[in-house]
Amino acid sequence: MSQMNIANVDLNLLKVFEALHEESSASRAALRLGVTQSAVSAALRRLREVYGDQLFVRTGRGLAPTLKANQLKPVVSEALNKCRQSLAMVDPAANQYDGRSVTIGLSDDFEIAYGRRLIEEIARSMPKLRLIFRQTHSQIVARALMERSIDLAITAGGFAERLLSRQVLGEGAYACLVDPSSLAPGQAQIGLEEFVAREHILVSSGGFIGITDEGLAAVGLSRRVCASTTHFAALPWLLKGSRAVATIPAHAAESIAALSGLALLPCPLPLPRYPIELGWRTSTQIDPLVVKVREVIAASFN
């Protein structure tokens, strides 16, 4: 690779690389690029020669990127985005977002509560821009941003890295979800004694101890967590038909209750509020498109 001269490389190969990485399929990449599958396969053979690596290997689910391909992806996409940005400068009013995408990291509680709103706001401000929602959380978000696997992130903190910037979007609180059949007629809340007596389902990226356990310990109480999941979206199926309770961020609880028929209850235990933050890489070379998406996200929370 050190001997390679860019003058000898067909830069269209980079578009094929990006499509293969994002679609994980030669046929889907071909459809996206408007070429034949055989043309994509031929381009992949040339890419392998250029980079001296398999780049993508066939699995039961399609094409999986190698370590080298994952290392190349942010560099290649950033270069292509710069090219797209330069073309938009020719006629800033015409299709400047067509073919562009911005990747937003967020956990599924934020995606459930705010995803639809973000899609609508972005579509209104930047027609044809594609959004990619990618799962992350405060413990891993800094690394994801620094490795450029995401452009922006919405989390409850995690942006302490000195090369990252952040903006507070709001403040979060907690609420409870239960199957309404487990409540007495007209019951709109549960007391602390009943709260502790019920089994609990915890949403956590790991372990069986959460903010609720810390709050209970402070008043000399404890609860029994019968199950732990990493996905807020699973709660309707895990709570239905049981007396279990889930204590989760209020923004997600409200959205899940509205669609699932679960009962939304105030948390009987005082729990600390937390900041909802938007984070990004600090750079003088930041893509103006990412800046605009950042501004739209911030405005949608006001």
Coordinates of N, CA and C in Angstrom, one line a residue, residues 102-119 131-138 140-141 144-145 149-157 159 169 230-232 251 276-279 297 301:
V102 N -26.2 11.5 8.3 CA -25.6 11.8 9.6 C -25.9 10.7 10.6
T103 N -24.9 10.2 11.3 CA -25.2 9.2 12.3 C -25.3 9.7 13.7
I104 N -26.4 9.4 14.3 CA -26.6 9.9 15.7 C -26.6 8.7 16.6
G105 N -25.8 8.8 17.6 CA -25.7 7.8 18.7 C -26.7 8.1 19.8
L106 N -27.5 7.1 20.2 CA -28.4 7.3 21.3 C -28.9 6.0 21.8
S107 N -29.3 5.9 23.0 CA -29.9 4.6 23.5 C -31.4 4.6 23.1
D108 N -32.0 3.4 23.2 CA -33.3 3.3 22.6 C -34.4 4.1 23.4
D109 N -34.1 4.5 24.7 CA -35.1 5.3 25.4 C -35.2 6.7 24.7
F110 N -34.1 7.3 24.3 CA -34.1 8.5 23.5 C -34.7 8.3 22.1
E111 N -34.3 7.2 21.5 CA -34.9 6.9 20.2 C -36.4 6.8 20.2
I112 N -36.9 6.1 21.2 CA -38.3 5.9 21.3 C -39.0 7.2 21.6
A113 N -38.4 8.0 22.4 CA -39.1 9.3 22.8 C -38.9 10.4 21.8
Y114 N -37.8 10.5 21.2 CA -37.5 11.7 20.3 C -37.2 11.3 18.9
G115 N -37.0 10.0 18.5 CA -36.7 9.7 17.2 C -37.6 10.2 16.1
R116 N -38.9 10.0 16.3 CA -39.8 10.5 15.3 C -39.8 12.0 15.1
R117 N -39.6 12.7 16.2 CA -39.6 14.2 16.2 C -38.3 14.6 15.4
L118 N -37.2 14.0 15.6 CA -36.0 14.3 14.9 C -36.1 14.1 13.4
I119 N -36.7 12.9 13.1 CA -36.9 12.6 11.6 C -37.7 13.7 11.0
L131 N -30.9 10.0 8.1 CA -30.5 9.8 9.5 C -30.2 8.4 9.8
I132 N -29.1 8.1 10.5 CA -28.8 6.8 11.0 C -28.8 6.8 12.5
F133 N -29.7 6.1 13.1 CA -29.7 6.0 14.6 C -28.8 4.8 15.0
R134 N -27.9 5.0 15.9 CA -27.0 3.9 16.3 C -27.0 3.8 17.8
Q135 N -27.1 2.6 18.4 CA -27.2 2.5 19.8 C -25.9 2.8 20.5
T136 N -26.0 3.6 21.6 CA -24.8 3.9 22.4 C -25.4 4.3 23.8
H137 N -24.5 4.5 24.7 CA -24.8 5.0 26.1 C -23.6 5.7 26.7
S138 N -23.8 6.3 27.8 CA -22.8 7.2 28.4 C -21.5 6.6 28.7
I140 N -19.9 4.4 26.7 CA -19.2 4.1 25.5 C -19.2 5.2 24.5
V141 N -20.0 6.2 24.7 CA -20.3 7.2 23.7 C -19.0 8.0 23.3
A144 N -17.0 6.0 20.8 CA -17.7 6.0 19.5 C -17.5 7.3 18.8
L145 N -17.6 8.4 19.4 CA -17.4 9.7 18.8 C -16.0 9.8 18.3
S149 N -17.5 6.5 14.5 CA -18.5 5.6 14.1 C -19.9 6.3 14.2
I150 N -19.9 7.5 15.0 CA -21.1 8.3 15.0 C -20.6 9.8 14.9
D151 N -21.6 10.6 14.4 CA -21.2 12.1 14.2 C -21.7 12.9 15.4
L152 N -22.8 12.5 16.0 CA -23.4 13.3 17.1 C -24.0 12.2 18.1
A153 N -24.2 12.6 19.3 CA -24.8 11.7 20.3 C -25.7 12.4 21.3
I154 N -26.8 11.7 21.7 CA -27.6 12.2 22.7 C -27.6 11.2 23.8
T155 N -27.1 11.6 25.0 CA -27.0 10.6 26.1 C -27.1 11.4 27.4
A156 N -27.2 10.7 28.5 CA -27.2 11.3 29.9 C -25.7 11.4 30.3
G157 N -24.9 12.2 29.6 CA -23.5 12.4 30.0 C -22.6 11.5 29.2
F159 N -19.5 12.8 28.0 CA -18.7 13.7 27.1 C -17.5 14.4 27.8
L169 N -29.4 19.7 26.7 CA -30.6 19.8 26.0 C -31.8 19.9 27.0
T230 N -31.4 -5.0 28.2 CA -30.7 -3.8 27.7 C -31.6 -2.9 26.8
H231 N -32.8 -3.3 26.6 CA -33.7 -2.6 25.7 C -35.0 -2.2 26.3
F232 N -35.2 -0.9 26.3 CA -36.4 -0.3 26.8 C -37.6 -0.8 25.9
H251 N -39.2 10.3 29.9 CA -39.4 10.5 28.5 C -39.8 9.2 27.8
I276 N -29.7 15.7 30.1 CA -29.8 15.2 28.8 C -28.8 16.0 27.9
E277 N -27.8 15.4 27.3 CA -26.8 16.2 26.6 C -26.6 15.7 25.2
L278 N -26.2 16.7 24.4 CA -25.8 16.5 23.0 C -24.3 16.6 22.9
G279 N -23.6 15.6 22.3 CA -22.2 15.7 22.2 C -21.7 15.5 20.8
I297 N -31.3 19.7 16.2 CA -31.6 18.8 17.4 C -31.8 19.7 18.6
F301 N -35.5 20.5 21.1 CA -35.6 20.2 22.6 C -36.1 21.4 23.3

